[in-house]
Amino acid sequence: MANILNSIKNHIRLCVQIVFTAITNGYFYGFATGRIYTGRSKTVCVPGLNCYSCPGALGSCPIGSLQAVLANRNYKFSFYVVGFLILFGSIFGRFICGWLCPFGLIQDLLYKIPFFRKHKNLPGHKALIWLKYIILAVFVIILPLFVLDIIGQGSPWFCKYICPSGTLTAGLPLLAANEPLRQATGFLFQWKLLILIVLILLSVAFYRPFCKYICPLGAVYSVFNPIALYRYQIDTKRCIDCGKCKSACKMDIDVCKNPNSPECIRCGDCIRSCPVNAIGRLHR
Amino acid sequence: MQKKWLFRNTETEYGSSKKSFLTKNKTSLFLLLLSFAFISIGIYRDETATVLTKSINICLECIGIG
C-alpha cells in the first residue's frame, strides 16, 4: 500500500491527467455503442482539447464550440465560449495543457516510448512556436467567420482540416462502431489520419509537438500564463543560476529567467530539478 | 512580526514592501470577473443552444467526413 501511494506521489501529474480524462470522457456506454452523449452537460466547455464527438465526452471542446458559434450566422462573437476561455486561462494559464488536456496526456505517453534519440524540439523551433497563433487566428477565428456557405453558415475549419484529437478520440471510435460512417469516409479522413499519424510519430521523438506548434487552445492559454492566478516565481536570493531548471524543462524554457513563459505547461520538472528550491508554485 | 493581509500591502521584517494578494493578482481577478460577465451575456444571448446543438450531434467535420 505504501509503495502504491509512493508511486502515485511520484507520478501525480500523470495520475491527475488520467483521472481528469476519465471523468470528462466518462460516457463509456458511448464507446460500446458507437453513439455520443447527448445530455445537457455538453453545454459546458471542458478546459482541454477534448472533441465533443468523442463517444465518451461529457462536455464540449472550447475550440470546437468557439468555431460553432462564430460559424453561426446569428453571432459574430461568442461571449459564452470566450468567457470560459478567460475563466480557465486567468486561473490556470497553461497548467491545463500540462495537467488536464487529454491530448497532452496522449503525447506524454507517446514520449515515454523508448526511441534511440529523444529531442526537445523540432528544427526551426523558435519560428514554429508562432504557428499555433496563426492557426488560432486563421482556422479558428477568421475562416469560420468569413468563409460562408449559401445560407450564411461557416465551417469549423480547424476541426475539419487539422484537429488530430478529433480524429483519434472521435473519428476512429465512431468509425469503428458505425458501418454507415465508414462508408462515407473519403479524402478528408485520409488527410486527417495522415496528420494524426505524423503527430503520433513525432511525439515519440519530440516532446509535445502538437502543444508547442499547432494547438490553438494552447495559444489562447499561453497569453494568460504571465498573469494567471497559478504561476511560478523565482526566489532570486536562492537561485544560483546552475541551469538545471533549463536542462530539465522539456518545453525548452530558461525557467530562472522566464518562469512564466507562454510556453510553460506547468509540468513541474523544473521545480523538482532545482537543488535550492528557488522556484515557487503559488504566489507568495 | 510579519502579518499577512489580503487587502493591504505590508512591510516585511527586512523593510521591503510585500504586495497584498489583490495587488499582485489584480489583472487575473479582473479577468475572472470579466469571464463571469461574458458567460452571463452568452447565456442571455442563447449561445448555449448553439453549443449544445453542435455538441450533441455527431460532428461530421470533426471525424473527417466533412
CSV table of C-alpha atoms in Angstrom, one decimal:
chain,number,residue,atom,x,y,z
A,1,MET,CA,0.0,0.0,0.0
A,2,ALA,CA,2.8,2.3,0.9
A,3,ASN,CA,4.5,1.5,-2.4
A,4,ILE,CA,1.4,2.3,-4.3
A,5,LEU,CA,0.9,5.7,-2.5
A,6,ASN,CA,4.6,6.5,-3.1
A,7,SER,CA,4.2,5.7,-6.8
A,8,ILE,CA,1.2,7.9,-7.1
A,9,LYS,CA,3.0,10.7,-5.4
A,10,ASN,CA,5.9,10.4,-7.8
A,11,HIS,CA,3.6,10.3,-10.8
A,12,ILE,CA,1.0,12.7,-9.5
A,13,ARG,CA,0.7,14.7,-12.8
A,14,LEU,CA,0.1,11.5,-14.8
A,15,CYS,CA,-2.5,10.4,-12.3
A,16,VAL,CA,-4.3,13.7,-12.5
A,17,GLN,CA,-4.2,13.6,-16.3
A,18,ILE,CA,-5.7,10.1,-16.4
A,19,VAL,CA,-8.3,10.7,-13.8
A,20,PHE,CA,-9.4,14.0,-15.4
A,21,THR,CA,-9.5,12.4,-18.9
A,22,ALA,CA,-11.6,9.6,-17.5
A,23,ILE,CA,-14.0,12.0,-15.8
A,24,THR,CA,-14.5,14.3,-18.8
A,25,ASN,CA,-14.9,11.3,-21.1
A,26,GLY,CA,-16.8,9.1,-18.7
A,27,TYR,CA,-19.7,8.1,-21.0
A,28,PHE,CA,-18.2,4.6,-21.6
A,29,TYR,CA,-21.5,3.4,-22.9
A,30,GLY,CA,-20.8,5.6,-26.0
A,31,PHE,CA,-17.7,3.7,-26.9
A,32,ALA,CA,-19.6,0.4,-26.7
A,33,THR,CA,-22.5,1.5,-28.8
A,34,GLY,CA,-20.8,4.0,-31.2
A,35,ARG,CA,-23.0,6.9,-30.0
A,36,ILE,CA,-22.2,10.2,-28.4
A,37,TYR,CA,-23.6,11.6,-25.2
A,38,THR,CA,-26.5,14.0,-25.7
A,39,GLY,CA,-27.0,15.3,-22.2
A,40,ARG,CA,-27.2,18.9,-21.1
A,41,SER,CA,-23.7,18.8,-19.5
A,42,LYS,CA,-22.4,19.3,-23.1
A,43,THR,CA,-23.4,22.9,-22.8
A,44,VAL,CA,-20.4,23.3,-20.5
A,45,CYS,CA,-16.9,23.7,-22.0
A,46,VAL,CA,-14.2,21.5,-20.6
A,47,PRO,CA,-10.8,23.1,-20.2
A,48,GLY,CA,-8.7,20.9,-22.5
A,49,LEU,CA,-8.8,19.9,-26.2
A,50,ASN,CA,-11.5,17.3,-25.9
A,51,CYS,CA,-13.6,16.7,-29.0
A,52,TYR,CA,-17.3,16.8,-28.3
A,53,SER,CA,-17.9,14.0,-30.8
A,54,CYS,CA,-15.8,11.6,-28.7
A,55,PRO,CA,-18.2,8.9,-27.7
A,56,GLY,CA,-17.2,9.4,-24.1
A,57,ALA,CA,-17.2,13.2,-24.0
A,58,LEU,CA,-19.5,14.7,-21.3
A,59,GLY,CA,-18.6,18.3,-22.1
A,60,SER,CA,-17.8,20.5,-25.1
A,61,CYS,CA,-14.4,21.3,-26.7
A,62,PRO,CA,-13.9,25.1,-26.3
A,63,ILE,CA,-12.2,25.4,-29.7
A,64,GLY,CA,-14.9,23.4,-31.4
A,65,SER,CA,-17.6,25.4,-29.6
A,66,LEU,CA,-15.9,28.7,-30.5
A,67,GLN,CA,-15.9,27.8,-34.1
A,68,ALA,CA,-19.5,26.6,-33.9
A,69,VAL,CA,-20.7,29.9,-32.5
A,70,LEU,CA,-18.6,32.0,-34.9
A,71,ALA,CA,-19.8,30.0,-37.9
A,72,ASN,CA,-23.4,30.5,-36.9
A,73,ARG,CA,-25.0,33.3,-38.9
A,74,ASN,CA,-26.6,34.7,-35.7
A,75,TYR,CA,-23.4,35.6,-34.0
A,76,LYS,CA,-20.1,37.3,-34.8
A,77,PHE,CA,-18.6,36.8,-31.4
A,78,SER,CA,-19.0,34.2,-28.7
A,79,PHE,CA,-19.3,35.7,-25.2
A,80,TYR,CA,-20.1,32.3,-23.7
A,81,VAL,CA,-17.1,30.4,-25.1
A,82,VAL,CA,-14.6,33.3,-24.7
A,83,GLY,CA,-15.9,33.7,-21.2
A,84,PHE,CA,-14.9,30.1,-20.5
A,85,LEU,CA,-11.5,30.6,-22.1
A,86,ILE,CA,-10.9,33.7,-20.0
A,87,LEU,CA,-12.1,31.8,-16.8
A,88,PHE,CA,-9.8,28.9,-17.3
A,89,GLY,CA,-6.9,31.0,-18.6
A,90,SER,CA,-7.0,33.6,-15.8
A,91,ILE,CA,-7.0,30.9,-13.1
A,92,PHE,CA,-4.7,28.2,-14.6
A,93,GLY,CA,-2.9,29.5,-17.7
A,94,ARG,CA,-1.2,26.6,-19.4
A,95,PHE,CA,-1.5,24.4,-16.3
A,96,ILE,CA,-4.4,23.0,-18.2
A,97,CYS,CA,-2.1,21.8,-21.0
A,98,GLY,CA,0.2,20.1,-18.6
A,99,TRP,CA,-2.3,18.5,-16.3
A,100,LEU,CA,-5.9,18.4,-17.7
A,101,CYS,CA,-5.7,18.0,-21.5
A,102,PRO,CA,-6.4,14.5,-22.9
A,103,PHE,CA,-4.3,15.0,-26.0
A,104,GLY,CA,-1.5,16.3,-23.9
A,105,LEU,CA,-1.7,13.0,-21.9
A,106,ILE,CA,-1.5,11.1,-25.1
A,107,GLN,CA,1.6,12.9,-26.2
A,108,ASP,CA,3.2,12.5,-22.8
A,109,LEU,CA,2.6,8.7,-23.0
A,110,LEU,CA,4.0,8.6,-26.6
A,111,TYR,CA,7.1,10.4,-25.5
A,112,LYS,CA,7.7,7.6,-22.9
A,113,ILE,CA,8.1,5.1,-25.7
A,114,PRO,CA,11.8,4.2,-26.0
A,115,PHE,CA,13.5,5.8,-29.0
A,116,PHE,CA,17.1,5.8,-29.9
A,117,ARG,CA,17.4,9.6,-29.5
A,118,LYS,CA,14.9,11.9,-27.9
A,119,HIS,CA,14.7,15.6,-28.7
A,120,LYS,CA,13.0,18.5,-27.0
A,121,ASN,CA,12.2,20.5,-30.2
A,122,LEU,CA,11.7,20.2,-33.9
A,123,PRO,CA,14.2,22.1,-36.1
A,124,GLY,CA,13.1,25.6,-36.5
A,125,HIS,CA,11.5,25.7,-33.1
A,126,LYS,CA,11.8,29.4,-32.5
A,127,ALA,CA,9.8,30.2,-35.6
A,128,LEU,CA,7.5,27.2,-35.4
A,129,ILE,CA,6.1,28.2,-31.9
A,130,TRP,CA,4.4,31.1,-33.6
A,131,LEU,CA,2.5,28.7,-35.9
A,132,LYS,CA,-0.1,28.0,-33.3
A,133,TYR,CA,-1.1,31.6,-33.1
A,134,ILE,CA,-1.5,31.8,-36.9
A,135,ILE,CA,-3.7,28.6,-36.7
A,136,LEU,CA,-5.8,30.2,-34.0
A,137,ALA,CA,-6.3,33.4,-35.9
A,138,VAL,CA,-6.9,31.8,-39.3
A,139,PHE,CA,-8.5,28.4,-38.8
A,140,VAL,CA,-10.4,29.1,-35.6
A,141,ILE,CA,-11.5,32.7,-36.0
A,142,ILE,CA,-11.2,34.2,-39.5
A,143,LEU,CA,-12.2,31.3,-41.7
A,144,PRO,CA,-15.3,30.2,-39.7
A,145,LEU,CA,-16.4,33.9,-39.5
A,146,PHE,CA,-15.9,34.9,-43.1
A,147,VAL,CA,-16.0,31.9,-45.4
A,148,LEU,CA,-19.7,31.2,-45.5
A,149,ASP,CA,-21.9,28.9,-47.5
A,150,ILE,CA,-25.0,29.8,-49.4
A,151,ILE,CA,-27.2,30.2,-46.3
A,152,GLY,CA,-24.6,32.2,-44.4
A,153,GLN,CA,-23.2,29.4,-42.2
A,154,GLY,CA,-19.5,28.9,-41.7
A,155,SER,CA,-17.5,25.7,-41.1
A,156,PRO,CA,-15.2,24.6,-38.2
A,157,TRP,CA,-12.0,24.9,-40.2
A,158,PHE,CA,-9.6,23.7,-37.5
A,159,CYS,CA,-11.8,20.7,-36.6
A,160,LYS,CA,-12.4,19.8,-40.2
A,161,TYR,CA,-8.9,20.1,-41.6
A,162,ILE,CA,-6.4,19.8,-38.7
A,163,CYS,CA,-7.5,18.6,-35.3
A,164,PRO,CA,-5.8,15.3,-34.6
A,165,SER,CA,-7.7,15.0,-31.2
A,166,GLY,CA,-11.0,14.8,-33.1
A,167,THR,CA,-9.6,12.1,-35.4
A,168,LEU,CA,-8.2,10.0,-32.6
A,169,THR,CA,-10.8,10.3,-29.9
A,170,ALA,CA,-13.9,10.8,-32.1
A,171,GLY,CA,-13.3,9.7,-35.7
A,172,LEU,CA,-11.6,6.3,-35.0
A,173,PRO,CA,-14.0,5.1,-32.3
A,174,LEU,CA,-17.1,6.2,-34.2
A,175,LEU,CA,-16.0,4.8,-37.5
A,176,ALA,CA,-15.0,1.5,-35.8
A,177,ALA,CA,-18.6,1.2,-34.4
A,178,ASN,CA,-20.6,2.6,-37.3
A,179,GLU,CA,-20.6,0.9,-40.7
A,180,PRO,CA,-22.5,3.7,-42.5
A,181,LEU,CA,-20.0,6.3,-41.3
A,182,ARG,CA,-17.1,4.1,-42.5
A,183,GLN,CA,-18.6,4.0,-46.0
A,184,ALA,CA,-18.9,7.8,-46.0
A,185,THR,CA,-15.2,8.4,-45.5
A,186,GLY,CA,-13.1,9.9,-48.3
A,187,PHE,CA,-10.0,12.1,-48.9
A,188,LEU,CA,-10.7,14.3,-45.9
A,189,PHE,CA,-10.5,11.4,-43.5
A,190,GLN,CA,-7.3,10.2,-45.1
A,191,TRP,CA,-5.8,13.7,-44.8
A,192,LYS,CA,-6.7,14.0,-41.1
A,193,LEU,CA,-5.5,10.4,-40.5
A,194,LEU,CA,-2.2,11.4,-42.1
A,195,ILE,CA,-1.9,14.4,-39.7
A,196,LEU,CA,-2.6,12.2,-36.8
A,197,ILE,CA,0.0,9.6,-37.8
A,198,VAL,CA,2.6,12.2,-38.3
A,199,LEU,CA,2.0,13.8,-34.9
A,200,ILE,CA,2.0,10.4,-33.2
A,201,LEU,CA,5.4,9.5,-34.8
A,202,LEU,CA,6.8,13.0,-34.0
A,203,SER,CA,5.5,12.7,-30.4
A,204,VAL,CA,7.7,9.7,-29.8
A,205,ALA,CA,10.9,11.5,-30.7
A,206,PHE,CA,10.0,15.1,-29.9
A,207,TYR,CA,8.3,16.4,-26.7
A,208,ARG,CA,4.7,17.5,-27.3
A,209,PRO,CA,5.0,18.8,-30.9
A,210,PHE,CA,1.3,19.5,-31.1
A,211,CYS,CA,1.2,21.6,-28.0
A,212,LYS,CA,4.3,23.6,-29.0
A,213,TYR,CA,3.5,24.3,-32.6
A,214,ILE,CA,-0.2,23.6,-33.5
A,215,CYS,CA,-2.7,23.7,-30.7
A,216,PRO,CA,-4.8,26.9,-30.8
A,217,LEU,CA,-6.1,26.2,-27.3
A,218,GLY,CA,-2.5,26.3,-26.1
A,219,ALA,CA,-2.1,29.6,-28.0
A,220,VAL,CA,-5.0,31.0,-26.1
A,221,TYR,CA,-3.9,29.9,-22.6
A,222,SER,CA,-0.3,31.0,-23.3
A,223,VAL,CA,-1.4,34.6,-23.3
A,224,PHE,CA,-2.6,34.1,-19.7
A,225,ASN,CA,0.5,32.4,-18.4
A,226,PRO,CA,2.3,35.5,-17.1
A,227,ILE,CA,-0.8,36.8,-15.3
A,228,ALA,CA,-2.8,33.7,-14.2
A,229,LEU,CA,-3.5,33.1,-10.6
A,230,TYR,CA,-1.5,29.9,-10.8
A,231,ARG,CA,2.0,30.9,-11.8
A,232,TYR,CA,5.6,30.4,-10.9
A,233,GLN,CA,8.1,32.7,-9.3
A,234,ILE,CA,11.8,32.6,-8.6
A,235,ASP,CA,13.4,33.4,-5.3
A,236,THR,CA,16.3,35.4,-6.7
A,237,LYS,CA,18.2,35.2,-3.4
A,238,ARG,CA,18.2,31.4,-3.5
A,239,CYS,CA,18.8,30.9,-7.2
A,240,ILE,CA,22.4,30.0,-8.0
A,241,ASP,CA,22.0,30.1,-11.8
A,242,CYS,CA,23.1,26.5,-12.2
A,243,GLY,CA,20.9,25.9,-15.3
A,244,LYS,CA,19.4,22.7,-14.0
A,245,CYS,CA,15.9,24.0,-14.5
A,246,LYS,CA,16.6,24.8,-18.1
A,247,SER,CA,18.0,21.4,-18.7
A,248,ALA,CA,15.0,19.7,-17.1
A,249,CYS,CA,12.5,21.7,-19.0
A,250,LYS,CA,11.2,19.7,-21.9
A,251,MET,CA,9.4,22.8,-23.3
A,252,ASP,CA,12.9,24.4,-23.6
A,253,ILE,CA,12.4,27.4,-21.4
A,254,ASP,CA,15.1,29.2,-19.4
A,255,VAL,CA,13.0,29.0,-16.2
A,256,CYS,CA,15.1,31.1,-13.9
A,257,LYS,CA,14.9,34.0,-16.4
A,258,ASN,CA,11.3,33.5,-17.6
A,259,PRO,CA,9.3,31.4,-15.1
A,260,ASN,CA,6.0,32.4,-16.6
A,261,SER,CA,6.9,31.9,-20.3
A,262,PRO,CA,3.9,31.5,-22.6
A,263,GLU,CA,5.4,28.1,-23.5
A,264,CYS,CA,5.4,26.7,-19.9
A,265,ILE,CA,2.8,23.9,-19.3
A,266,ARG,CA,3.5,23.8,-15.6
A,267,CYS,CA,4.7,20.2,-15.5
A,268,GLY,CA,6.9,21.0,-12.5
A,269,ASP,CA,10.0,19.3,-13.8
A,270,CYS,CA,12.0,22.5,-13.2
A,271,ILE,CA,10.8,22.7,-9.6
A,272,ARG,CA,11.9,19.1,-8.9
A,273,SER,CA,15.2,19.6,-10.5
A,274,CYS,CA,16.1,22.8,-8.6
A,275,PRO,CA,18.8,22.0,-6.0
A,276,VAL,CA,18.0,25.1,-3.8
A,277,ASN,CA,14.2,25.2,-4.1
A,278,ALA,CA,14.3,28.6,-5.7
A,279,ILE,CA,11.2,28.0,-7.9
A,280,GLY,CA,7.8,28.5,-6.2
A,281,ARG,CA,4.5,27.2,-7.5
A,282,LEU,CA,2.0,29.6,-6.0
A,283,HIS,CA,2.1,33.3,-5.4
A,284,ARG,CA,3.9,34.5,-2.3
B,1,MET,CA,6.4,40.2,13.1
B,2,GLN,CA,5.1,39.8,9.5
B,3,LYS,CA,1.3,40.0,9.1
B,4,LYS,CA,-0.4,38.7,6.0
B,5,TRP,CA,-3.2,40.9,4.8
B,6,LEU,CA,-5.5,40.3,1.9
B,7,PHE,CA,-6.1,43.9,1.0
B,8,ARG,CA,-3.2,45.9,2.4
B,9,ASN,CA,0.5,45.9,1.4
B,10,THR,CA,2.7,45.2,4.3
B,11,GLU,CA,6.3,45.6,5.3
B,12,THR,CA,8.4,42.6,5.8
B,13,GLU,CA,11.0,42.4,8.6
B,14,TYR,CA,13.7,43.2,6.0
B,15,GLY,CA,11.9,46.6,5.3
B,16,SER,CA,10.9,45.7,1.7
B,17,SER,CA,7.3,46.1,0.6
B,18,LYS,CA,5.2,42.9,0.3
B,19,LYS,CA,2.3,43.3,-2.0
B,20,SER,CA,-1.2,42.0,-1.0
B,21,PHE,CA,-2.9,39.2,-2.8
B,22,LEU,CA,-5.2,41.6,-4.5
B,23,THR,CA,-2.4,43.9,-5.6
B,24,LYS,CA,-0.3,41.1,-7.1
B,25,ASN,CA,-3.3,39.5,-8.9
B,26,LYS,CA,-5.4,42.4,-9.8
B,27,THR,CA,-5.3,41.6,-13.5
B,28,SER,CA,-6.3,37.9,-13.2
B,29,LEU,CA,-9.0,38.8,-10.7
B,30,PHE,CA,-10.4,41.4,-13.1
B,31,LEU,CA,-10.3,38.8,-15.9
B,32,LEU,CA,-12.1,36.4,-13.6
B,33,LEU,CA,-14.9,38.9,-13.1
B,34,LEU,CA,-14.9,39.6,-16.9
B,35,SER,CA,-15.2,35.9,-17.6
B,36,PHE,CA,-18.3,35.6,-15.4
B,37,ALA,CA,-19.8,38.6,-17.2
B,38,PHE,CA,-19.1,37.2,-20.6
B,39,ILE,CA,-20.5,33.8,-19.7
B,40,SER,CA,-23.7,35.5,-18.4
B,41,ILE,CA,-24.0,37.6,-21.6
B,42,GLY,CA,-23.5,34.4,-23.6
B,43,ILE,CA,-26.3,32.6,-21.7
B,44,TYR,CA,-28.6,35.6,-22.2
B,45,ARG,CA,-27.9,35.6,-25.9
B,46,ASP,CA,-28.7,31.9,-26.0
B,47,GLU,CA,-25.3,30.9,-27.3
B,48,THR,CA,-25.6,27.8,-25.1
B,49,ALA,CA,-28.2,26.4,-27.5
B,50,THR,CA,-25.8,26.7,-30.4
B,51,VAL,CA,-23.0,25.0,-28.4
B,52,LEU,CA,-25.4,22.2,-27.2
B,53,THR,CA,-26.9,21.6,-30.7
B,54,LYS,CA,-23.4,21.3,-32.2
B,55,SER,CA,-22.1,19.0,-29.4
B,56,ILE,CA,-25.0,16.5,-29.2
B,57,ASN,CA,-24.9,15.8,-32.9
B,58,ILE,CA,-22.0,13.9,-34.4
B,59,CYS,CA,-19.7,16.5,-35.9
B,60,LEU,CA,-19.0,15.0,-39.3
B,61,GLU,CA,-16.3,17.6,-39.9
B,62,CYS,CA,-14.5,16.7,-36.7
B,63,ILE,CA,-14.4,12.9,-37.5
B,64,GLY,CA,-13.2,13.5,-41.1
B,65,ILE,CA,-16.3,13.0,-43.1
B,66,GLY,CA,-16.9,16.7,-43.8
